[in-house]
Amino acid sequence: MAEGMVYSKIKKIISVNIVYFDLGHGDDYIYYGATSFTGIHKNDKLGLSEQEKKVFNAAQIERIYPEYYIIKVNKFDDIAKNTLDEWINFLKNEEVKEGSKAKGLPEAKEELDKLKLSKEAMTEYERDLTNWRDNESAMSSKFLEGELKGIEKGEANKDKYAYEKVKEKEMDIARNCLKNGMSIEMTAKLTGLTEDEIRIIKGD
């Protein structure tokens, strides 16, 4: 908190603790805690004045002080009842079930797929990714050059040839990705091909 800072501008803190061991004794898989204050001498509970409730837009003092969540992943029963449960299921089982709606899950699954690659597969993936980026940059320049020449000389076929070469390279990269166990979704994102095109390459 900076000197002279208005107290109502302090950022709310929410602490989320994800544990894979049996922390404490309890049967639930999500535990919530809030900060409250009790008088040492009179044992009264500290509250907010009516003016403070308006300033902080909160009815209880617990809503402006830190809140804590403990998620005991191993206690989860594998039945997702809401989007938070979908994330807990992912953390426990490393899967995204069909129909999941939680934001960020597809991106997290892609990162997990990459982490699961062997050292050799990751090296090949990174090499393919570098080659793809280099080719994309080179082809983008060629597209622009071809477009300018096409305007001047009417040679539109050069653009078509360059496009076909890029497409061919994308398909080669897709084959390597699939060979190394990468998902269709991640391969599509990497290469720029559609998921339907990836399925055709895979032979589904």
PDB file of C-alpha atoms in Angstrom:
ATOM      1  CA  MET A   1       0.000   0.000   0.000  1.00  0.00           C
ATOM      2  CA  ALA A   2       1.527   3.296  -1.116  1.00  0.00           C
ATOM      3  CA  GLU A   3       1.734   6.218   1.331  1.00  0.00           C
ATOM      4  CA  GLY A   4      -1.419   8.312   1.136  1.00  0.00           C
ATOM      5  CA  MET A   5      -3.284   5.655  -0.855  1.00  0.00           C
ATOM      6  CA  VAL A   6      -7.045   5.559  -0.315  1.00  0.00           C
ATOM      7  CA  TYR A   7      -7.844   2.472   1.782  1.00  0.00           C
ATOM      8  CA  SER A   8     -10.767   1.499  -0.443  1.00  0.00           C
ATOM      9  CA  LYS A   9      -8.357   1.084  -3.393  1.00  0.00           C
ATOM     10  CA  ILE A  10      -6.529  -1.873  -1.847  1.00  0.00           C
ATOM     11  CA  LYS A  11      -6.797  -4.919  -4.093  1.00  0.00           C
ATOM     12  CA  LYS A  12      -8.855  -7.846  -2.861  1.00  0.00           C
ATOM     13  CA  ILE A  13      -6.766 -10.991  -2.234  1.00  0.00           C
ATOM     14  CA  ILE A  14      -8.118 -14.465  -2.982  1.00  0.00           C
ATOM     15  CA  SER A  15      -5.746 -17.324  -2.174  1.00  0.00           C
ATOM     16  CA  VAL A  16      -6.373 -20.642  -3.962  1.00  0.00           C
ATOM     17  CA  ASN A  17      -4.399 -23.610  -2.644  1.00  0.00           C
ATOM     18  CA  ILE A  18      -4.437 -26.763  -4.789  1.00  0.00           C
ATOM     19  CA  VAL A  19      -3.194 -29.763  -2.816  1.00  0.00           C
ATOM     20  CA  TYR A  20      -2.690 -33.376  -3.848  1.00  0.00           C
ATOM     21  CA  PHE A  21      -2.395 -34.712  -0.300  1.00  0.00           C
ATOM     22  CA  ASP A  22      -4.817 -35.007   2.596  1.00  0.00           C
ATOM     23  CA  LEU A  23      -4.364 -31.583   4.192  1.00  0.00           C
ATOM     24  CA  GLY A  24      -6.264 -31.611   7.468  1.00  0.00           C
ATOM     25  CA  HIS A  25      -9.204 -33.874   8.278  1.00  0.00           C
ATOM     26  CA  GLY A  26     -12.384 -33.523   6.210  1.00  0.00           C
ATOM     27  CA  ASP A  27     -14.478 -35.266   3.603  1.00  0.00           C
ATOM     28  CA  ASP A  28     -15.137 -32.364   1.216  1.00  0.00           C
ATOM     29  CA  TYR A  29     -12.834 -31.418  -1.665  1.00  0.00           C
ATOM     30  CA  ILE A  30     -13.290 -27.627  -1.529  1.00  0.00           C
ATOM     31  CA  TYR A  31     -12.870 -25.670   1.694  1.00  0.00           C
ATOM     32  CA  TYR A  32     -13.444 -21.942   2.071  1.00  0.00           C
ATOM     33  CA  GLY A  33     -12.098 -19.573   4.677  1.00  0.00           C
ATOM     34  CA  ALA A  34     -12.512 -15.836   5.253  1.00  0.00           C
ATOM     35  CA  THR A  35     -10.804 -13.247   7.439  1.00  0.00           C
ATOM     36  CA  SER A  36     -12.844 -12.107  10.421  1.00  0.00           C
ATOM     37  CA  PHE A  37     -11.894 -10.172  13.535  1.00  0.00           C
ATOM     38  CA  THR A  38     -12.984 -10.833  17.131  1.00  0.00           C
ATOM     39  CA  GLY A  39     -12.355  -8.498  20.050  1.00  0.00           C
ATOM     40  CA  ILE A  40      -9.793  -9.860  22.492  1.00  0.00           C
ATOM     41  CA  HIS A  41     -11.410  -8.267  25.555  1.00  0.00           C
ATOM     42  CA  LYS A  42     -15.107  -8.006  24.696  1.00  0.00           C
ATOM     43  CA  ASN A  43     -15.313 -10.921  22.267  1.00  0.00           C
ATOM     44  CA  ASP A  44     -17.353  -8.832  19.803  1.00  0.00           C
ATOM     45  CA  LYS A  45     -17.090  -9.264  16.057  1.00  0.00           C
ATOM     46  CA  LEU A  46     -15.686  -6.345  14.056  1.00  0.00           C
ATOM     47  CA  GLY A  47     -18.100  -5.118  11.400  1.00  0.00           C
ATOM     48  CA  LEU A  48     -18.511  -2.360   8.808  1.00  0.00           C
ATOM     49  CA  SER A  49     -20.309   0.924   9.310  1.00  0.00           C
ATOM     50  CA  GLU A  50     -23.101   1.840   6.896  1.00  0.00           C
ATOM     51  CA  GLN A  51     -20.783   4.297   5.150  1.00  0.00           C
ATOM     52  CA  GLU A  52     -18.045   1.660   4.809  1.00  0.00           C
ATOM     53  CA  LYS A  53     -20.544  -0.790   3.339  1.00  0.00           C
ATOM     54  CA  LYS A  54     -21.233   1.719   0.565  1.00  0.00           C
ATOM     55  CA  VAL A  55     -17.556   2.542  -0.004  1.00  0.00           C
ATOM     56  CA  PHE A  56     -16.462  -1.106  -0.193  1.00  0.00           C
ATOM     57  CA  ASN A  57     -19.719  -2.368  -1.719  1.00  0.00           C
ATOM     58  CA  ALA A  58     -19.760  -5.167   0.846  1.00  0.00           C
ATOM     59  CA  ALA A  59     -22.096  -6.134   3.687  1.00  0.00           C
ATOM     60  CA  GLN A  60     -19.519  -8.004   5.799  1.00  0.00           C
ATOM     61  CA  ILE A  61     -15.922  -7.201   6.582  1.00  0.00           C
ATOM     62  CA  GLU A  62     -14.929 -10.673   5.360  1.00  0.00           C
ATOM     63  CA  ARG A  63     -15.714  -9.530   1.814  1.00  0.00           C
ATOM     64  CA  ILE A  64     -12.921  -6.926   1.763  1.00  0.00           C
ATOM     65  CA  TYR A  65     -10.194  -8.920   3.522  1.00  0.00           C
ATOM     66  CA  PRO A  66      -8.422 -12.003   2.103  1.00  0.00           C
ATOM     67  CA  GLU A  67     -10.434 -15.114   1.302  1.00  0.00           C
ATOM     68  CA  TYR A  68      -8.947 -18.587   1.069  1.00  0.00           C
ATOM     69  CA  TYR A  69      -9.818 -21.740  -0.852  1.00  0.00           C
ATOM     70  CA  ILE A  70      -8.257 -25.154  -0.299  1.00  0.00           C
ATOM     71  CA  ILE A  71      -8.926 -27.614  -3.127  1.00  0.00           C
ATOM     72  CA  LYS A  72      -8.159 -31.199  -2.151  1.00  0.00           C
ATOM     73  CA  VAL A  73      -7.869 -32.680  -5.626  1.00  0.00           C
ATOM     74  CA  ASN A  74      -7.683 -36.324  -4.559  1.00  0.00           C
ATOM     75  CA  LYS A  75     -11.021 -36.026  -2.726  1.00  0.00           C
ATOM     76  CA  PHE A  76     -12.881 -35.044  -5.922  1.00  0.00           C
ATOM     77  CA  ASP A  77     -15.474 -37.678  -6.909  1.00  0.00           C
ATOM     78  CA  ASP A  78     -14.933 -37.203 -10.695  1.00  0.00           C
ATOM     79  CA  ILE A  79     -18.451 -35.793 -11.164  1.00  0.00           C
ATOM     80  CA  ALA A  80     -18.291 -32.219 -12.480  1.00  0.00           C
ATOM     81  CA  LYS A  81     -21.317 -30.229 -11.331  1.00  0.00           C
ATOM     82  CA  ASN A  82     -20.052 -26.793 -12.428  1.00  0.00           C
ATOM     83  CA  THR A  83     -17.154 -25.117 -14.227  1.00  0.00           C
ATOM     84  CA  LEU A  84     -14.975 -25.142 -11.086  1.00  0.00           C
ATOM     85  CA  ASP A  85     -15.453 -28.914 -10.875  1.00  0.00           C
ATOM     86  CA  GLU A  86     -14.408 -29.152 -14.544  1.00  0.00           C
ATOM     87  CA  TRP A  87     -11.089 -27.549 -13.639  1.00  0.00           C
ATOM     88  CA  ILE A  88     -10.660 -29.840 -10.609  1.00  0.00           C
ATOM     89  CA  ASN A  89     -11.381 -32.874 -12.802  1.00  0.00           C
ATOM     90  CA  PHE A  90      -8.666 -31.663 -15.197  1.00  0.00           C
ATOM     91  CA  LEU A  91      -6.190 -31.215 -12.338  1.00  0.00           C
ATOM     92  CA  LYS A  92      -6.951 -34.710 -11.025  1.00  0.00           C
ATOM     93  CA  ASN A  93      -7.430 -36.760 -14.188  1.00  0.00           C
ATOM     94  CA  GLU A  94      -5.595 -34.659 -16.816  1.00  0.00           C
ATOM     95  CA  GLU A  95      -8.619 -34.749 -19.114  1.00  0.00           C
ATOM     96  CA  VAL A  96     -11.192 -32.371 -20.558  1.00  0.00           C
ATOM     97  CA  LYS A  97     -14.567 -34.050 -20.847  1.00  0.00           C
ATOM     98  CA  GLU A  98     -16.758 -33.408 -23.874  1.00  0.00           C
ATOM     99  CA  GLY A  99     -19.141 -30.519 -23.277  1.00  0.00           C
ATOM    100  CA  SER A 100     -16.927 -28.775 -20.707  1.00  0.00           C
ATOM    101  CA  LYS A 101     -17.597 -25.032 -20.496  1.00  0.00           C
ATOM    102  CA  ALA A 102     -14.869 -23.761 -18.159  1.00  0.00           C
ATOM    103  CA  LYS A 103     -12.801 -20.948 -19.660  1.00  0.00           C
ATOM    104  CA  GLY A 104      -9.149 -21.741 -20.340  1.00  0.00           C
ATOM    105  CA  LEU A 105      -9.491 -25.535 -20.226  1.00  0.00           C
ATOM    106  CA  PRO A 106      -8.720 -26.153 -23.938  1.00  0.00           C
ATOM    107  CA  GLU A 107      -5.566 -24.022 -23.677  1.00  0.00           C
ATOM    108  CA  ALA A 108      -4.494 -25.828 -20.496  1.00  0.00           C
ATOM    109  CA  LYS A 109      -5.019 -29.196 -22.225  1.00  0.00           C
ATOM    110  CA  GLU A 110      -2.788 -28.099 -25.121  1.00  0.00           C
ATOM    111  CA  GLU A 111       0.000 -27.124 -22.722  1.00  0.00           C
ATOM    112  CA  LEU A 112      -0.364 -30.436 -20.876  1.00  0.00           C
ATOM    113  CA  ASP A 113      -0.128 -32.345 -24.165  1.00  0.00           C
ATOM    114  CA  LYS A 114       3.142 -30.579 -24.893  1.00  0.00           C
ATOM    115  CA  LEU A 115       4.529 -31.376 -21.445  1.00  0.00           C
ATOM    116  CA  LYS A 116       3.708 -35.065 -21.971  1.00  0.00           C
ATOM    117  CA  LEU A 117       5.863 -35.283 -25.108  1.00  0.00           C
ATOM    118  CA  SER A 118       9.108 -37.212 -24.798  1.00  0.00           C
ATOM    119  CA  LYS A 119      12.379 -35.292 -24.989  1.00  0.00           C
ATOM    120  CA  GLU A 120      12.894 -36.476 -28.571  1.00  0.00           C
ATOM    121  CA  ALA A 121       9.321 -35.619 -29.584  1.00  0.00           C
ATOM    122  CA  MET A 122       9.569 -32.183 -27.952  1.00  0.00           C
ATOM    123  CA  THR A 123      12.815 -31.509 -29.837  1.00  0.00           C
ATOM    124  CA  GLU A 124      11.148 -32.500 -33.116  1.00  0.00           C
ATOM    125  CA  TYR A 125       8.066 -30.440 -32.269  1.00  0.00           C
ATOM    126  CA  GLU A 126      10.152 -27.336 -31.543  1.00  0.00           C
ATOM    127  CA  ARG A 127      12.149 -27.890 -34.742  1.00  0.00           C
ATOM    128  CA  ASP A 128       8.953 -28.213 -36.801  1.00  0.00           C
ATOM    129  CA  LEU A 129       7.520 -25.132 -35.106  1.00  0.00           C
ATOM    130  CA  THR A 130      10.670 -23.121 -35.908  1.00  0.00           C
ATOM    131  CA  ASN A 131      10.629 -24.326 -39.520  1.00  0.00           C
ATOM    132  CA  TRP A 132       6.942 -23.522 -39.839  1.00  0.00           C
ATOM    133  CA  ARG A 133       7.464 -19.987 -38.512  1.00  0.00           C
ATOM    134  CA  ASP A 134      10.435 -19.450 -40.815  1.00  0.00           C
ATOM    135  CA  ASN A 135       8.456 -20.714 -43.805  1.00  0.00           C
ATOM    136  CA  GLU A 136       5.426 -18.636 -42.860  1.00  0.00           C
ATOM    137  CA  SER A 137       7.580 -15.507 -42.648  1.00  0.00           C
ATOM    138  CA  ALA A 138       9.281 -16.275 -45.948  1.00  0.00           C
ATOM    139  CA  MET A 139       6.026 -17.084 -47.699  1.00  0.00           C
ATOM    140  CA  SER A 140       4.358 -13.951 -46.339  1.00  0.00           C
ATOM    141  CA  SER A 141       7.122 -11.933 -47.947  1.00  0.00           C
ATOM    142  CA  LYS A 142       6.721 -13.894 -51.172  1.00  0.00           C
ATOM    143  CA  PHE A 143       2.956 -13.342 -51.102  1.00  0.00           C
ATOM    144  CA  LEU A 144       3.494  -9.599 -50.869  1.00  0.00           C
ATOM    145  CA  GLU A 145       6.143  -9.643 -53.550  1.00  0.00           C
ATOM    146  CA  GLY A 146       3.973 -11.807 -55.785  1.00  0.00           C
ATOM    147  CA  GLU A 147       0.977  -9.543 -55.253  1.00  0.00           C
ATOM    148  CA  LEU A 148       2.950  -6.468 -56.277  1.00  0.00           C
ATOM    149  CA  LYS A 149       4.346  -8.223 -59.345  1.00  0.00           C
ATOM    150  CA  GLY A 150       0.883  -9.509 -60.188  1.00  0.00           C
ATOM    151  CA  ILE A 151      -0.462  -5.976 -60.203  1.00  0.00           C
ATOM    152  CA  GLU A 152       2.355  -4.893 -62.491  1.00  0.00           C
ATOM    153  CA  LYS A 153       2.581  -7.920 -64.763  1.00  0.00           C
ATOM    154  CA  GLY A 154      -0.645  -9.825 -64.234  1.00  0.00           C
ATOM    155  CA  GLU A 155       1.192 -12.919 -62.986  1.00  0.00           C
ATOM    156  CA  ALA A 156      -1.444 -14.105 -60.501  1.00  0.00           C
ATOM    157  CA  ASN A 157      -0.362 -17.743 -60.838  1.00  0.00           C
ATOM    158  CA  LYS A 158       2.710 -17.100 -58.714  1.00  0.00           C
ATOM    159  CA  ASP A 159       0.512 -16.437 -55.678  1.00  0.00           C
ATOM    160  CA  LYS A 160      -1.307 -19.718 -56.256  1.00  0.00           C
ATOM    161  CA  TYR A 161       1.992 -21.614 -56.471  1.00  0.00           C
ATOM    162  CA  ALA A 162       3.284 -20.011 -53.255  1.00  0.00           C
ATOM    163  CA  TYR A 163       0.009 -20.850 -51.491  1.00  0.00           C
ATOM    164  CA  GLU A 164       0.236 -24.493 -52.552  1.00  0.00           C
ATOM    165  CA  LYS A 165       3.819 -24.723 -51.259  1.00  0.00           C
ATOM    166  CA  VAL A 166       2.781 -23.312 -47.887  1.00  0.00           C
ATOM    167  CA  LYS A 167      -0.148 -25.736 -47.721  1.00  0.00           C
ATOM    168  CA  GLU A 168       2.152 -28.648 -48.505  1.00  0.00           C
ATOM    169  CA  LYS A 169       4.543 -27.619 -45.724  1.00  0.00           C
ATOM    170  CA  GLU A 170       1.679 -27.246 -43.242  1.00  0.00           C
ATOM    171  CA  MET A 171       0.519 -30.777 -44.056  1.00  0.00           C
ATOM    172  CA  ASP A 172       4.049 -32.162 -43.532  1.00  0.00           C
ATOM    173  CA  ILE A 173       4.222 -30.502 -40.111  1.00  0.00           C
ATOM    174  CA  ALA A 174       0.761 -31.852 -39.260  1.00  0.00           C
ATOM    175  CA  ARG A 175       1.855 -35.408 -40.085  1.00  0.00           C
ATOM    176  CA  ASN A 176       4.868 -35.072 -37.773  1.00  0.00           C
ATOM    177  CA  CYS A 177       2.723 -33.652 -34.971  1.00  0.00           C
ATOM    178  CA  LEU A 178       0.205 -36.504 -35.228  1.00  0.00           C
ATOM    179  CA  LYS A 179       3.028 -39.053 -35.394  1.00  0.00           C
ATOM    180  CA  ASN A 180       4.311 -37.742 -32.066  1.00  0.00           C
ATOM    181  CA  GLY A 181       0.920 -38.070 -30.396  1.00  0.00           C
ATOM    182  CA  MET A 182      -0.217 -34.451 -30.557  1.00  0.00           C
ATOM    183  CA  SER A 183      -3.977 -33.860 -30.435  1.00  0.00           C
ATOM    184  CA  ILE A 184      -6.000 -32.822 -33.486  1.00  0.00           C
ATOM    185  CA  GLU A 185      -6.934 -29.516 -31.797  1.00  0.00           C
ATOM    186  CA  MET A 186      -3.345 -28.617 -30.978  1.00  0.00           C
ATOM    187  CA  THR A 187      -2.079 -29.666 -34.414  1.00  0.00           C
ATOM    188  CA  ALA A 188      -4.707 -27.473 -36.081  1.00  0.00           C
ATOM    189  CA  LYS A 189      -3.685 -24.495 -33.961  1.00  0.00           C
ATOM    190  CA  LEU A 190      -0.001 -25.045 -34.717  1.00  0.00           C
ATOM    191  CA  THR A 191      -0.308 -25.480 -38.480  1.00  0.00           C
ATOM    192  CA  GLY A 192      -3.247 -23.243 -39.348  1.00  0.00           C
ATOM    193  CA  LEU A 193      -5.089 -26.149 -40.966  1.00  0.00           C
ATOM    194  CA  THR A 194      -8.686 -26.874 -40.012  1.00  0.00           C
ATOM    195  CA  GLU A 195      -9.533 -29.762 -37.694  1.00  0.00           C
ATOM    196  CA  ASP A 196     -11.354 -31.456 -40.597  1.00  0.00           C
ATOM    197  CA  GLU A 197      -8.194 -31.240 -42.704  1.00  0.00           C
ATOM    198  CA  ILE A 198      -6.185 -32.732 -39.822  1.00  0.00           C
ATOM    199  CA  ARG A 199      -8.649 -35.622 -39.525  1.00  0.00           C
ATOM    200  CA  ILE A 200      -8.268 -36.330 -43.248  1.00  0.00           C
ATOM    201  CA  ILE A 201      -4.479 -36.414 -42.847  1.00  0.00           C
ATOM    202  CA  LYS A 202      -4.843 -38.675 -39.805  1.00  0.00           C
ATOM    203  CA  GLY A 203      -7.214 -40.934 -41.717  1.00  0.00           C
ATOM    204  CA  ASP A 204     -10.179 -40.630 -39.350  1.00  0.00           C
TER     205      ASP A 204
END
